[in-house]
Amino acid sequence: MNETDPLGRLTGMTAEDFATQHWATAPLLRRAADLPGGGFADMLSPDAVDELVSQRGLRTPFLRMARDGSVRPPSSYTRSGGAGAEIADQVADDKLLAELAAGSTLVLQGLHRTWPPVVDLAGALARQLGHPVQVNAYLTPAQNTGFDPHYDVHDVFVLQFTGRKRWRIHAPVVDAPLRDQPWQDHRAAVAARAAEEPLIETVLEPGDVLYLPRGYLHSASALGELSGHLTIGVQPVTRAFLASRVLDLVSDDVELRRSLPMGVDLGDPDVLVGDLKATRDALHAAVDRLDDADVVATIAAAVGRHLSAGTRPAPLGPLAQLAAAERVSADDVVVLRPGLRCTLGGPGDRDGTVRLRLPDKSLNLPERLADAAARVVTGDPVTVADLGREHGLEADDAAVLVRRLLLEGVVVPA
């Protein structure tokens, strides 16, 4: 997997071309012959699925099953883990086999957290797209359909890794739906649209890729044999998110805090006309009073927190980190942990310190180490010796900084 250009592997396009021609606007179908990488068996395979469900102790919600358009109860494919694993919802391989034999689709959820090749792909793709990514796998027995026609509230890349599956794609009934606009709220419209001629009807073979912006209706049926595909879900940050953050900034405006009138029916549209106009005017005035630079900085920080909550940096080995921290030497090379969002700046909690802000904590560093820490957070690899030499630090100071950053999971050995 190309760590620097996962989009190239998935689409055969440059990131710039994909952004202008397809991102969030138009489906894309790519055949295996037109893509680099030779398919996706390295990401997941039937043997890997067998290992996951029989040897890795998966629990709900990391898997679920569906049949005839309905989700199956967890009790139909889980049981107690037995001695030493006193949990009630561990996957039971024999029960799962019976479900598959009866035509159920197996959904492996959150593979971006449980299966190393998928973890790597999801992390690299999230960094390239700039939006959070999740990955599920769907395995459907021959001649079966896992889910009724529906749309997702996130963009998807479908990667066929085994078998064949027929897909039917229809235009949206809700353009660019948000997370609080699920397809179940539009069942009649979805059913009516799904009865029309599809925009795309195609069979995905191993190595094929289908990209669908959120809102596009889709359904899929396995053909002739077990079919498996990965679905990469991209959860975009939207303008609606920015708008909600702007509203947060002006919600304390005194005109917006005014009470509505008493002694009237507030459910009557005629009663609300005046106050709705006053509210709209107050919003306009409050937003116009905001300082653009302050707004951008504040909202950028909010987006950063949102992304930190929705993404995870590259995995690190706690034991390897501990060992590296115990033997820091001048020749060691370290690099910012890939995908870690952090900022350096502003005073710390104590005089003479500077704060390094991480997703769920902050570190106070001695002010004399600020320039060296700033060098680390650029993301470029650096040796301990160079870190000290470039920023006028004693060798011991550079080693102490690197040791702490290793123990805090900020840097990793390069």
XYZ file of C-alpha atoms in Angstrom:
414
model
C 0.000 0.000 0.000
C 1.344 3.402 -0.994
C 1.487 5.312 2.278
C 1.815 8.649 0.481
C -0.886 8.184 -2.176
C -3.653 5.765 -1.152
C -6.085 7.687 -3.393
C -3.915 6.777 -6.359
C -4.322 3.106 -5.537
C -8.084 3.415 -5.058
C -8.882 5.638 -8.024
C -5.960 5.638 -10.440
C -6.179 9.454 -10.310
C -4.184 12.227 -8.748
C -5.662 13.660 -5.576
C -6.185 16.968 -7.401
C -8.150 15.347 -10.266
C -10.262 13.291 -7.885
C -11.019 16.406 -5.824
C -12.220 18.426 -8.805
C -14.036 15.685 -10.724
C -15.620 13.412 -8.103
C -15.173 14.409 -4.437
C -18.634 14.818 -2.856
C -20.317 15.260 -6.261
C -20.116 12.312 -8.690
C -19.754 8.510 -8.494
C -16.635 6.833 -9.876
C -16.262 3.240 -11.100
C -12.762 1.865 -11.603
C -11.870 -1.605 -12.871
C -8.976 -3.597 -11.441
C -7.121 -3.494 -14.772
C -7.033 0.318 -14.601
C -5.652 0.489 -11.048
C -2.199 -0.052 -9.554
C -1.735 -2.549 -6.744
C -3.176 -5.765 -8.165
C -6.376 -5.927 -6.126
C -7.052 -5.864 -2.407
C -6.314 -9.396 -1.210
C -3.484 -7.876 0.840
C -6.080 -5.803 2.713
C -8.481 -8.648 3.539
C -9.179 -12.169 2.317
C -11.537 -15.030 3.214
C -8.702 -16.634 5.206
C -8.175 -13.385 7.113
C -11.900 -13.189 7.868
C -11.823 -16.752 9.209
C -8.931 -15.769 11.470
C -10.748 -12.680 12.717
C -13.959 -14.490 13.620
C -12.426 -17.683 15.009
C -9.165 -16.632 16.713
C -9.271 -12.918 17.549
C -12.114 -12.913 20.087
C -14.193 -10.267 18.314
C -17.187 -8.898 20.199
C -20.131 -6.780 19.240
C -20.205 -4.092 17.944
C -17.142 -5.104 15.906
C -19.393 -7.422 13.930
C -23.065 -7.779 13.059
C -25.174 -9.825 10.650
C -28.141 -9.053 8.403
C -30.588 -11.139 6.392
C -33.421 -10.142 4.056
C -32.871 -6.468 4.801
C -33.015 -6.826 8.600
C -30.258 -6.888 11.213
C -29.968 -10.214 13.034
C -30.021 -10.333 16.869
C -26.509 -10.679 18.342
C -27.580 -13.821 20.206
C -27.803 -15.605 16.862
C -24.027 -15.399 16.305
C -22.446 -14.781 19.748
C -22.145 -16.571 23.090
C -20.099 -16.450 26.275
C -16.337 -16.423 25.837
C -15.936 -19.266 28.323
C -13.333 -19.746 31.042
C -11.032 -16.756 31.461
C -13.144 -14.574 29.139
C -16.305 -13.955 31.087
C -18.114 -11.934 28.464
C -21.477 -12.678 26.931
C -21.110 -11.367 23.376
C -18.005 -12.938 21.870
C -18.451 -14.177 18.302
C -19.268 -17.914 18.134
C -17.749 -19.299 14.930
C -20.172 -22.222 14.655
C -23.229 -19.993 15.100
C -21.815 -17.540 12.594
C -21.357 -20.418 10.127
C -25.018 -21.354 10.534
C -26.050 -17.747 9.856
C -23.940 -17.613 6.695
C -25.358 -20.937 5.514
C -28.854 -19.478 5.988
C -27.974 -16.509 3.762
C -26.983 -13.845 6.297
C -24.448 -11.164 5.437
C -21.506 -10.800 7.828
C -20.458 -7.217 8.602
C -17.056 -6.702 10.217
C -17.180 -3.209 11.667
C -14.303 -0.953 12.653
C -11.590 -2.819 10.763
C -9.605 0.416 10.857
C -9.076 -0.504 14.515
C -8.706 -4.299 14.406
C -6.886 -5.476 11.231
C -3.352 -4.095 10.626
C -3.384 -3.728 6.802
C -6.703 -1.884 7.008
C -5.440 0.233 9.908
C -2.553 1.379 7.706
C -4.768 2.110 4.689
C -7.363 4.011 6.707
C -4.759 6.120 8.484
C -2.966 7.059 5.263
C -6.244 7.847 3.478
C -7.543 9.991 6.353
C -4.312 11.998 6.294
C -4.574 12.468 2.525
C -8.269 13.417 2.519
C -8.211 15.496 5.687
C -11.490 13.894 6.850
C -12.134 10.999 9.291
C -12.284 7.496 7.809
C -13.863 4.229 8.977
C -13.726 0.781 7.348
C -16.203 -2.112 7.406
C -16.211 -5.400 5.495
C -19.326 -7.073 4.068
C -19.388 -10.785 3.198
C -22.541 -12.023 1.497
C -23.300 -15.667 0.576
C -24.127 -16.489 -3.034
C -27.356 -15.073 -4.477
C -28.183 -13.058 -1.369
C -28.758 -9.364 -0.652
C -27.589 -8.034 2.699
C -29.452 -4.727 2.919
C -32.372 -3.076 1.147
C -31.722 -0.036 -1.096
C -30.535 2.818 1.102
C -28.157 5.751 1.211
C -25.312 6.559 3.572
C -24.669 9.866 5.296
C -20.960 9.567 4.499
C -19.024 9.067 1.278
C -17.913 5.496 0.526
C -15.228 3.691 -1.403
C -16.231 0.077 -2.155
C -13.256 -2.263 -2.654
C -14.199 -5.725 -3.963
C -11.679 -8.241 -2.584
C -13.310 -11.607 -3.301
C -16.200 -12.964 -5.360
C -18.574 -10.870 -7.461
C -21.415 -8.568 -6.518
C -24.062 -6.793 -8.585
C -24.616 -3.155 -7.626
C -27.529 -0.863 -8.451
C -26.948 2.868 -7.935
C -29.655 5.563 -8.024
C -29.565 9.344 -7.726
C -30.067 10.870 -4.274
C -33.450 11.709 -2.799
C -31.622 13.976 -0.312
C -28.577 15.827 -1.610
C -25.535 15.692 0.699
C -27.479 14.355 3.721
C -26.170 15.094 7.194
C -25.877 12.528 9.979
C -29.281 13.525 11.366
C -30.919 12.904 7.953
C -30.777 9.069 7.670
C -32.457 7.179 4.861
C -35.002 5.672 7.254
C -36.600 9.137 7.482
C -37.281 8.980 3.731
C -38.286 5.353 3.238
C -41.084 6.055 0.735
C -38.919 8.311 -1.418
C -36.041 5.842 -1.286
C -38.302 2.938 -2.305
C -39.794 4.967 -5.168
C -36.371 6.038 -6.469
C -35.025 2.484 -6.191
C -37.858 1.285 -8.467
C -36.606 3.567 -11.263
C -33.906 2.766 -13.818
C -30.537 2.931 -12.044
C -27.812 5.415 -12.888
C -25.290 2.587 -12.620
C -25.891 -1.149 -12.712
C -22.701 -3.137 -12.692
C -20.952 -6.218 -11.362
C -17.876 -5.603 -9.234
C -15.081 -8.142 -9.685
C -12.084 -8.599 -7.364
C -9.926 -5.485 -7.505
C -12.697 -3.164 -8.718
C -13.494 0.072 -6.859
C -16.693 2.110 -6.657
C -16.826 5.588 -5.103
C -20.212 7.006 -4.028
C -20.746 10.467 -2.542
C -23.112 10.505 0.434
C -26.757 10.347 -0.511
C -26.505 8.061 -3.541
C -28.869 5.082 -3.191
C -27.316 1.636 -3.500
C -27.984 -2.055 -3.004
C -25.862 -5.092 -3.791
C -26.358 -8.847 -4.333
C -23.739 -11.592 -4.371
C -23.477 -13.669 -7.543
C -22.716 -17.371 -7.670
C -20.310 -17.509 -4.721
C -19.408 -15.790 -1.484
C -18.760 -12.107 -2.166
C -16.699 -9.786 -0.003
C -15.959 -6.085 -0.177
C -14.463 -3.409 2.026
C -16.416 -0.212 2.492
C -14.321 2.798 3.392
C -16.617 5.413 4.876
C -15.421 9.021 4.780
C -17.179 11.232 7.320
C -16.766 14.716 5.863
C -16.508 17.909 7.838
C -19.264 20.085 6.338
C -20.217 23.722 6.039
C -23.098 22.894 8.364
C -20.475 22.098 11.008
C -18.851 25.486 10.447
C -22.254 27.190 10.647
C -23.001 25.525 13.971
C -19.677 26.761 15.356
C -20.458 30.319 14.179
C -23.816 30.087 15.974
C -21.942 29.050 19.107
C -19.941 32.274 18.861
C -23.000 34.537 18.660
C -25.466 32.621 20.827
C -24.721 34.821 23.829
C -25.730 38.026 22.007
C -28.221 39.877 24.188
C -30.775 40.286 21.396
C -30.774 36.525 20.852
C -31.383 35.975 24.567
C -34.662 37.917 24.556
C -37.750 35.986 25.739
C -40.601 35.323 23.342
C -43.920 37.043 24.206
C -46.310 35.621 26.787
C -50.031 35.099 26.607
C -50.006 33.953 22.978
C -49.908 30.628 21.116
C -46.225 30.277 20.240
C -47.149 27.408 17.915
C -49.067 29.814 15.688
C -46.933 30.882 12.665
C -48.573 34.304 12.611
C -47.459 34.918 16.197
C -43.822 34.086 15.404
C -43.429 36.229 12.276
C -42.128 39.285 14.106
C -39.775 37.417 16.420
C -38.368 35.309 13.588
C -37.539 38.488 11.691
C -35.971 39.987 14.807
C -33.960 36.787 15.341
C -32.728 36.807 11.748
C -31.745 40.454 11.994
C -29.973 39.877 15.308
C -28.058 36.933 13.838
C -26.927 38.996 10.877
C -25.836 41.842 13.136
C -24.044 39.554 15.586
C -22.181 37.695 12.828
C -21.217 40.971 11.129
C -19.675 42.198 14.391
C -17.353 39.202 14.607
C -13.696 39.749 13.808
C -12.836 37.572 10.793
C -9.392 36.599 12.055
C -10.716 35.645 15.488
C -13.564 33.643 13.944
C -11.237 31.709 11.642
C -8.827 30.926 14.477
C -11.596 29.859 16.865
C -13.412 27.697 14.327
C -10.180 26.167 13.052
C -9.440 25.094 16.617
C -12.943 23.588 16.868
C -12.452 21.694 13.608
C -9.105 20.452 14.890
C -10.741 19.111 18.048
C -13.452 17.474 15.941
C -10.858 15.783 13.726
C -8.859 14.649 16.747
C -11.981 13.030 18.192
C -12.830 11.324 14.896
C -9.382 10.090 13.876
C -6.539 8.264 15.558
C -2.827 8.664 14.938
C -0.762 5.760 13.627
C -0.456 2.850 16.090
C 2.566 2.697 18.349
C 3.967 -0.198 20.339
C 3.956 0.697 24.046
C 6.716 -1.793 24.860
C 8.859 -0.616 21.941
C 8.308 3.018 22.983
C 9.316 2.222 26.549
C 12.462 0.464 25.363
C 13.357 3.333 23.036
C 12.893 5.878 25.819
C 15.173 3.907 28.133
C 18.096 3.926 25.687
C 17.952 7.327 23.957
C 21.286 8.112 22.288
C 22.645 10.942 20.157
C 22.298 8.930 16.939
C 18.645 7.981 17.442
C 16.238 9.306 14.805
C 12.688 10.195 15.844
C 9.693 11.564 13.989
C 6.313 12.971 14.978
C 3.817 10.121 15.309
C 2.007 10.015 11.927
C -1.493 11.430 12.093
C -1.033 13.012 15.537
C -2.600 16.470 15.708
C -0.665 18.776 18.022
C 0.131 22.459 18.351
C 2.845 24.263 20.251
C 2.498 27.747 21.631
C 1.230 29.959 24.396
C 2.288 29.918 28.023
C 2.048 26.736 30.039
C 0.553 26.320 33.468
C 3.775 27.500 35.118
C 6.054 30.457 34.489
C 8.877 29.694 32.109
C 7.041 26.899 30.304
C 5.399 26.492 26.914
C 2.419 24.256 26.194
C 2.291 21.404 23.685
C -1.393 20.692 23.029
C -2.367 17.118 22.148
C -5.847 15.710 21.406
C -6.632 14.752 24.998
C -3.940 16.424 27.103
C -1.332 19.173 27.195
C 2.349 19.004 28.078
C 4.231 21.847 29.762
C 7.789 22.023 28.454
C 10.611 24.267 29.667
C 10.714 27.421 27.565
C 14.332 26.752 26.551
C 13.094 23.620 24.737
C 10.402 25.423 22.726
C 12.414 25.759 19.502
C 13.483 22.117 19.603
C 9.900 21.008 20.241
C 8.736 23.175 17.328
C 11.274 21.378 15.139
C 9.832 18.015 16.178
C 6.214 18.929 15.406
C 7.092 19.850 11.806
C 6.912 16.111 11.152
C 10.386 15.767 9.630
C 12.702 13.084 11.084
C 15.541 14.393 13.225
C 18.415 12.883 15.197
C 18.772 13.624 18.882
C 22.219 15.142 18.236
C 20.940 17.452 15.470
C 18.007 18.519 17.619
C 20.401 19.714 20.291
C 22.974 21.220 17.932
C 20.429 23.145 15.805
C 18.758 24.717 18.834
C 21.650 25.369 21.181
C 20.818 22.617 23.666
C 23.113 20.525 25.763
C 23.140 16.875 24.695
C 21.431 15.878 27.932
C 18.631 18.418 27.371
C 17.937 17.092 23.872
C 17.886 13.525 25.175
C 15.536 14.463 28.026
C 13.125 16.124 25.567
C 13.128 13.151 23.209
C 12.702 10.712 26.092
C 9.651 12.569 27.361
C 8.112 12.837 23.894
C 8.637 9.099 23.383
C 6.962 8.303 26.695
C 4.049 10.638 25.907
C 3.526 9.020 22.486
C 4.319 12.242 20.616
C 7.268 10.898 18.625
C 8.216 7.419 17.467
C 11.526 5.934 16.347
C 11.946 6.671 12.637
